[in-house]
Amino acid sequence: MNKKTLSKRLQQVASFLPEQAVFADIGSDHAYLPCFVCMRDQQAIAIAGEINEGPYQAAKRTVDELNLTDRIEVRKGNGLEVIEQSEVNQVVIAGMGGSLITTILEDGKSKLSEVQRIVVQPNVDAISIRKWFFMNGYRLVNEEIIEEDGHIYEILVADKGSSKKPYTESHIQKEFLFGPYLLEKRSSPFIQRWLSEKEKREKAVKQMKEATVLDEEKILRFESEIKLIEEVLTSG
């Protein structure tokens, strides 16, 4: 990937930002995503946040080389501490584990008062983010699942505004796990992802049952998830 093109995964993430976005990209790495957005939308403004010195310097170089310093500010810091309250309207966090993304959102909650949209791309554990949105006044409005270079990625989009939609009371735990929109679409990457997840859980249960000390609770949880996965894969 070079500075002017973007991976399919990040292009999909970028597509969920509105025109004239004023956004922060947290964990921006080389700042490819904010540069891509700002080069295509002359009104867009971005903050690229990066905690590590190497990527922070790389991000600054990318922004300089593309003459975007007037619209993209690269800041060094942890999570949402790189933004001030009311400074941005959208937040993007891509390419991390779901529990880390959830921690970033939880720790930076005070900075989100004016944030209308959050777009996240967790590498694993999307369930924790869906639950966080649900508990913190963000309504899940879209989800995508894509395959790129042998990896499967989920993208979640949430807008400010508390609502039980798109969840159903009777199936909420299942919808947290699989994603309500993804469950509906049941695309090929979705089937691939859950066949693989089923296999991982089956292996884990087998190993746990062979252990000297049994983690009964975890075994039960995995077994119930395996059953859910089987139901989802055989229905529809």
Tab-separated table of N, CA, C and O in Angstrom, residues 41-117:
chain	number	residue	atom	x	y	z
A	41	ASP	N	-11.685	14.635	-0.306
A	41	ASP	CA	-12.710	15.580	0.158
A	41	ASP	C	-11.987	16.824	0.670
A	41	ASP	O	-11.394	16.820	1.749
A	42	GLN	N	-12.052	17.881	-0.114
A	42	GLN	CA	-11.306	19.110	0.199
A	42	GLN	C	-11.774	19.780	1.488
A	42	GLN	O	-11.089	20.630	2.046
A	43	GLN	N	-12.973	19.419	1.972
A	43	GLN	CA	-13.509	20.032	3.194
A	43	GLN	C	-13.227	19.203	4.449
A	43	GLN	O	-13.505	19.645	5.561
A	44	ALA	N	-12.714	17.983	4.273
A	44	ALA	CA	-12.478	17.105	5.436
A	44	ALA	C	-11.284	17.585	6.255
A	44	ALA	O	-10.310	18.115	5.708
A	45	ILE	N	-11.365	17.403	7.559
A	45	ILE	CA	-10.287	17.785	8.489
A	45	ILE	C	-10.066	16.600	9.425
A	45	ILE	O	-11.030	15.970	9.870
A	46	ALA	N	-8.802	16.317	9.745
A	46	ALA	CA	-8.546	15.134	10.573
A	46	ALA	C	-7.443	15.356	11.608
A	46	ALA	O	-6.556	16.194	11.442
A	47	ILE	N	-7.550	14.561	12.667
A	47	ILE	CA	-6.473	14.427	13.657
A	47	ILE	C	-6.024	12.978	13.589
A	47	ILE	O	-6.847	12.058	13.646
A	48	ALA	N	-4.731	12.781	13.408
A	48	ALA	CA	-4.180	11.430	13.393
A	48	ALA	C	-3.486	11.199	14.727
A	48	ALA	O	-2.502	11.867	15.040
A	49	GLY	N	-4.003	10.288	15.523
A	49	GLY	CA	-3.429	10.016	16.845
A	49	GLY	C	-2.585	8.756	16.832
A	49	GLY	O	-2.991	7.730	16.266
A	50	GLU	N	-1.414	8.820	17.423
A	50	GLU	CA	-0.528	7.652	17.465
A	50	GLU	C	0.265	7.676	18.759
A	50	GLU	O	0.810	8.700	19.140
A	51	ILE	N	0.322	6.530	19.437
A	51	ILE	CA	1.004	6.477	20.735
A	51	ILE	C	2.502	6.187	20.599
A	51	ILE	O	3.315	6.632	21.400
A	52	ASN	N	2.887	5.461	19.537
A	52	ASN	CA	4.287	5.029	19.402
A	52	ASN	C	5.102	5.985	18.531
A	52	ASN	O	4.624	6.464	17.498
A	53	GLU	N	6.322	6.231	18.953
A	53	GLU	CA	7.193	7.219	18.297
A	53	GLU	C	7.408	6.926	16.811
A	53	GLU	O	7.295	7.824	15.975
A	54	GLY	N	7.703	5.674	16.471
A	54	GLY	CA	7.978	5.308	15.062
A	54	GLY	C	6.811	5.648	14.146
A	54	GLY	O	6.963	6.431	13.195
A	55	PRO	N	5.629	5.086	14.421
A	55	PRO	CA	4.462	5.408	13.576
A	55	PRO	C	4.078	6.887	13.627
A	55	PRO	O	3.631	7.446	12.620
A	56	TYR	N	4.286	7.530	14.772
A	56	TYR	CA	3.983	8.964	14.899
A	56	TYR	C	4.838	9.764	13.902
A	56	TYR	O	4.333	10.610	13.168
A	57	GLN	N	6.135	9.463	13.867
A	57	GLN	CA	7.033	10.154	12.925
A	57	GLN	C	6.681	9.812	11.479
A	57	GLN	O	6.707	10.679	10.600
A	58	ALA	N	6.321	8.536	11.242
A	58	ALA	CA	5.943	8.106	9.883
A	58	ALA	C	4.688	8.841	9.435
A	58	ALA	O	4.580	9.275	8.278
A	59	ALA	N	3.728	9.007	10.349
A	59	ALA	CA	2.483	9.714	10.034
A	59	ALA	C	2.779	11.174	9.673
A	59	ALA	O	2.237	11.718	8.704
A	60	LYS	N	3.673	11.799	10.450
A	60	LYS	CA	4.032	13.195	10.169
A	60	LYS	C	4.661	13.327	8.781
A	60	LYS	O	4.348	14.254	8.030
A	61	ARG	N	5.535	12.361	8.446
A	61	ARG	CA	6.179	12.385	7.124
A	61	ARG	C	5.142	12.262	6.007
A	61	ARG	O	5.190	12.990	5.015
A	62	THR	N	4.211	11.317	6.157
A	62	THR	CA	3.177	11.107	5.126
A	62	THR	C	2.379	12.386	4.898
A	62	THR	O	2.158	12.810	3.758
A	63	VAL	N	1.948	13.005	5.993
A	63	VAL	CA	1.123	14.223	5.906
A	63	VAL	C	1.927	15.356	5.256
A	63	VAL	O	1.405	16.089	4.400
A	64	ASP	N	3.200	15.482	5.629
A	64	ASP	CA	4.081	16.516	5.026
A	64	ASP	C	4.222	16.297	3.527
A	64	ASP	O	4.054	17.216	2.730
A	65	GLU	N	4.566	15.043	3.156
A	65	GLU	CA	4.834	14.725	1.749
A	65	GLU	C	3.612	14.975	0.865
A	65	GLU	O	3.745	15.302	-0.312
A	66	LEU	N	2.433	14.814	1.426
A	66	LEU	CA	1.215	15.002	0.634
A	66	LEU	C	0.635	16.418	0.777
A	66	LEU	O	-0.468	16.692	0.306
A	67	ASN	N	1.422	17.291	1.428
A	67	ASN	CA	0.999	18.697	1.610
A	67	ASN	C	-0.380	18.826	2.259
A	67	ASN	O	-1.218	19.615	1.808
A	68	LEU	N	-0.595	18.045	3.300
A	68	LEU	CA	-1.900	18.069	3.973
A	68	LEU	C	-1.807	18.618	5.405
A	68	LEU	O	-2.732	18.456	6.197
A	69	THR	N	-0.686	19.286	5.716
A	69	THR	CA	-0.493	19.758	7.096
A	69	THR	C	-1.529	20.810	7.514
A	69	THR	O	-1.762	21.016	8.699
A	70	ASP	N	-2.165	21.463	6.531
A	70	ASP	CA	-3.181	22.465	6.880
A	70	ASP	C	-4.497	21.810	7.318
A	70	ASP	O	-5.334	22.450	7.959
A	71	ARG	N	-4.674	20.498	6.988
A	71	ARG	CA	-5.955	19.855	7.316
A	71	ARG	C	-5.824	18.593	8.171
A	71	ARG	O	-6.813	18.081	8.677
A	72	ILE	N	-4.600	18.086	8.292
A	72	ILE	CA	-4.398	16.904	9.157
A	72	ILE	C	-3.332	17.221	10.185
A	72	ILE	O	-2.202	17.580	9.842
A	73	GLU	N	-3.695	17.109	11.440
A	73	GLU	CA	-2.728	17.325	12.506
A	73	GLU	C	-2.377	15.972	13.134
A	73	GLU	O	-3.267	15.215	13.530
A	74	VAL	N	-1.086	15.676	13.177
A	74	VAL	CA	-0.645	14.414	13.782
A	74	VAL	C	-0.287	14.688	15.233
A	74	VAL	O	0.493	15.595	15.534
A	75	ARG	N	-0.892	13.921	16.133
A	75	ARG	CA	-0.635	14.118	17.565
A	75	ARG	C	-0.208	12.820	18.226
A	75	ARG	O	-0.727	11.752	17.906
A	76	LYS	N	0.712	12.968	19.166
A	76	LYS	CA	1.199	11.784	19.876
A	76	LYS	C	0.481	11.669	21.221
A	76	LYS	O	0.407	12.636	21.982
A	77	GLY	N	-0.057	10.486	21.496
A	77	GLY	CA	-0.745	10.300	22.770
A	77	GLY	C	-1.510	8.995	22.788
A	77	GLY	O	-1.636	8.303	21.773
A	78	ASN	N	-2.044	8.670	23.952
A	78	ASN	CA	-2.729	7.399	24.157
A	78	ASN	C	-4.236	7.542	23.918
A	78	ASN	O	-4.905	8.332	24.570
A	79	GLY	N	-4.755	6.788	22.959
A	79	GLY	CA	-6.197	6.753	22.721
A	79	GLY	C	-6.796	8.127	22.454
A	79	GLY	O	-6.255	8.942	21.701
A	80	LEU	N	-7.920	8.398	23.132
A	80	LEU	CA	-8.661	9.633	22.873
A	80	LEU	C	-8.081	10.846	23.602
A	80	LEU	O	-8.622	11.951	23.481
A	81	GLU	N	-6.968	10.650	24.305
A	81	GLU	CA	-6.362	11.823	24.967
A	81	GLU	C	-5.769	12.792	23.941
A	81	GLU	O	-5.456	13.927	24.276
A	82	VAL	N	-5.661	12.362	22.678
A	82	VAL	CA	-5.115	13.271	21.642
A	82	VAL	C	-6.151	14.288	21.162
A	82	VAL	O	-5.813	15.205	20.421
A	83	ILE	N	-7.426	14.114	21.562
A	83	ILE	CA	-8.431	15.094	21.124
A	83	ILE	C	-9.010	15.850	22.314
A	83	ILE	O	-9.050	15.350	23.432
A	84	GLU	N	-9.457	17.066	22.025
A	84	GLU	CA	-10.159	17.878	23.030
A	84	GLU	C	-11.655	17.605	22.896
A	84	GLU	O	-12.118	17.195	21.828
A	85	GLN	N	-12.376	17.869	23.964
A	85	GLN	CA	-13.823	17.725	23.906
A	85	GLN	C	-14.387	18.668	22.837
A	85	GLN	O	-13.908	19.796	22.697
A	86	SER	N	-15.382	18.214	22.081
A	86	SER	CA	-16.053	19.011	21.023
A	86	SER	C	-15.158	19.316	19.825
A	86	SER	O	-15.507	20.142	18.990
A	87	GLU	N	-14.010	18.663	19.727
A	87	GLU	CA	-13.089	18.986	18.627
A	87	GLU	C	-13.417	18.220	17.341
A	87	GLU	O	-13.135	18.698	16.246
A	88	VAL	N	-13.967	17.016	17.483
A	88	VAL	CA	-14.274	16.205	16.295
A	88	VAL	C	-15.717	15.695	16.353
A	88	VAL	O	-16.312	15.608	17.430
A	89	ASN	N	-16.236	15.345	15.169
A	89	ASN	CA	-17.607	14.812	15.084
A	89	ASN	C	-17.642	13.311	14.826
A	89	ASN	O	-18.689	12.682	14.971
A	90	GLN	N	-16.505	12.778	14.362
A	90	GLN	CA	-16.429	11.332	14.107
A	90	GLN	C	-15.104	10.796	14.655
A	90	GLN	O	-14.100	11.506	14.685
A	91	VAL	N	-15.144	9.531	15.056
A	91	VAL	CA	-13.933	8.857	15.537
A	91	VAL	C	-13.794	7.532	14.786
A	91	VAL	O	-14.773	6.800	14.625
A	92	VAL	N	-12.575	7.252	14.321
A	92	VAL	CA	-12.264	5.979	13.665
A	92	VAL	C	-11.205	5.264	14.504
A	92	VAL	O	-10.211	5.885	14.907
A	93	ILE	N	-11.432	3.979	14.782
A	93	ILE	CA	-10.390	3.153	15.428
A	93	ILE	C	-10.360	1.828	14.675
A	93	ILE	O	-11.326	1.060	14.716
A	94	ALA	N	-9.258	1.583	13.959
A	94	ALA	CA	-9.184	0.385	13.113
A	94	ALA	C	-7.917	-0.414	13.384
A	94	ALA	O	-6.876	0.147	13.716
A	95	GLY	N	-8.042	-1.729	13.238
A	95	GLY	CA	-6.865	-2.596	13.269
A	95	GLY	C	-6.360	-2.972	14.638
A	95	GLY	O	-5.180	-3.271	14.816
A	96	MET	N	-7.245	-2.975	15.643
A	96	MET	CA	-6.849	-3.419	16.996
A	96	MET	C	-7.840	-4.477	17.469
A	96	MET	O	-8.877	-4.680	16.841
A	97	GLY	N	-7.526	-5.099	18.588
A	97	GLY	CA	-8.466	-6.051	19.179
A	97	GLY	C	-9.679	-5.323	19.741
A	97	GLY	O	-9.590	-4.161	20.133
A	98	GLY	N	-10.801	-6.019	19.767
A	98	GLY	CA	-12.045	-5.417	20.250
A	98	GLY	C	-11.986	-4.949	21.689
A	98	GLY	O	-12.530	-3.893	22.032
A	99	SER	N	-11.293	-5.705	22.535
A	99	SER	CA	-11.249	-5.290	23.946
A	99	SER	C	-10.393	-4.046	24.128
A	99	SER	O	-10.698	-3.193	24.964
A	100	LEU	N	-9.349	-3.892	23.303
A	100	LEU	CA	-8.524	-2.671	23.367
A	100	LEU	C	-9.334	-1.460	22.864
A	100	LEU	O	-9.308	-0.384	23.484
A	101	ILE	N	-10.078	-1.655	21.785
A	101	ILE	CA	-10.928	-0.563	21.268
A	101	ILE	C	-11.943	-0.145	22.331
A	101	ILE	O	-12.161	1.043	22.580
A	102	THR	N	-12.540	-1.146	22.987
A	102	THR	CA	-13.523	-0.867	24.049
A	102	THR	C	-12.886	-0.072	25.188
A	102	THR	O	-13.482	0.885	25.700
A	103	THR	N	-11.673	-0.444	25.575
A	103	THR	CA	-10.943	0.270	26.638
A	103	THR	C	-10.677	1.718	26.230
A	103	THR	O	-10.848	2.643	27.034
A	104	ILE	N	-10.273	1.917	24.973
A	104	ILE	CA	-10.006	3.279	24.472
A	104	ILE	C	-11.281	4.128	24.551
A	104	ILE	O	-11.260	5.272	25.003
A	105	LEU	N	-12.402	3.560	24.139
A	105	LEU	CA	-13.678	4.293	24.173
A	105	LEU	C	-14.101	4.575	25.613
A	105	LEU	O	-14.531	5.682	25.945
A	106	GLU	N	-13.951	3.585	26.469
A	106	GLU	CA	-14.362	3.740	27.873
A	106	GLU	C	-13.494	4.783	28.579
A	106	GLU	O	-14.002	5.674	29.261
A	107	ASP	N	-12.167	4.683	28.378
A	107	ASP	CA	-11.243	5.627	29.036
A	107	ASP	C	-11.426	7.052	28.521
A	107	ASP	O	-11.152	8.018	29.236
A	108	GLY	N	-11.858	7.179	27.260
A	108	GLY	CA	-11.972	8.520	26.669
A	108	GLY	C	-13.410	9.005	26.561
A	108	GLY	O	-13.704	9.937	25.802
A	109	LYS	N	-14.300	8.368	27.320
A	109	LYS	CA	-15.737	8.672	27.226
A	109	LYS	C	-16.054	10.165	27.329
A	109	LYS	O	-16.932	10.682	26.653
A	110	SER	N	-15.304	10.862	28.172
A	110	SER	CA	-15.581	12.295	28.381
A	110	SER	C	-15.329	13.112	27.115
A	110	SER	O	-15.805	14.237	26.973
A	111	LYS	N	-14.570	12.558	26.163
A	111	LYS	CA	-14.249	13.283	24.923
A	111	LYS	C	-15.301	13.063	23.830
A	111	LYS	O	-15.193	13.610	22.736
A	112	LEU	N	-16.294	12.239	24.114
A	112	LEU	CA	-17.214	11.820	23.051
A	112	LEU	C	-18.521	12.612	22.990
A	112	LEU	O	-19.403	12.284	22.204
A	113	SER	N	-18.635	13.667	23.803
A	113	SER	CA	-19.929	14.362	23.895
A	113	SER	C	-20.443	14.876	22.546
A	113	SER	O	-21.640	14.889	22.299
A	114	GLU	N	-19.534	15.312	21.662
A	114	GLU	CA	-19.967	15.834	20.356
A	114	GLU	C	-19.737	14.845	19.217
A	114	GLU	O	-19.940	15.169	18.050
A	115	VAL	N	-19.278	13.650	19.556
A	115	VAL	CA	-18.971	12.663	18.510
A	115	VAL	C	-20.264	11.980	18.061
A	115	VAL	O	-20.906	11.271	18.833
A	116	GLN	N	-20.633	12.251	16.816
A	116	GLN	CA	-21.901	11.734	16.279
A	116	GLN	C	-21.783	10.325	15.719
A	116	GLN	O	-22.750	9.585	15.682
A	117	ARG	N	-20.580	9.975	15.249
A	117	ARG	CA	-20.399	8.646	14.628
A	117	ARG	C	-19.068	8.038	15.050
A	117	ARG	O	-18.041	8.721	15.088
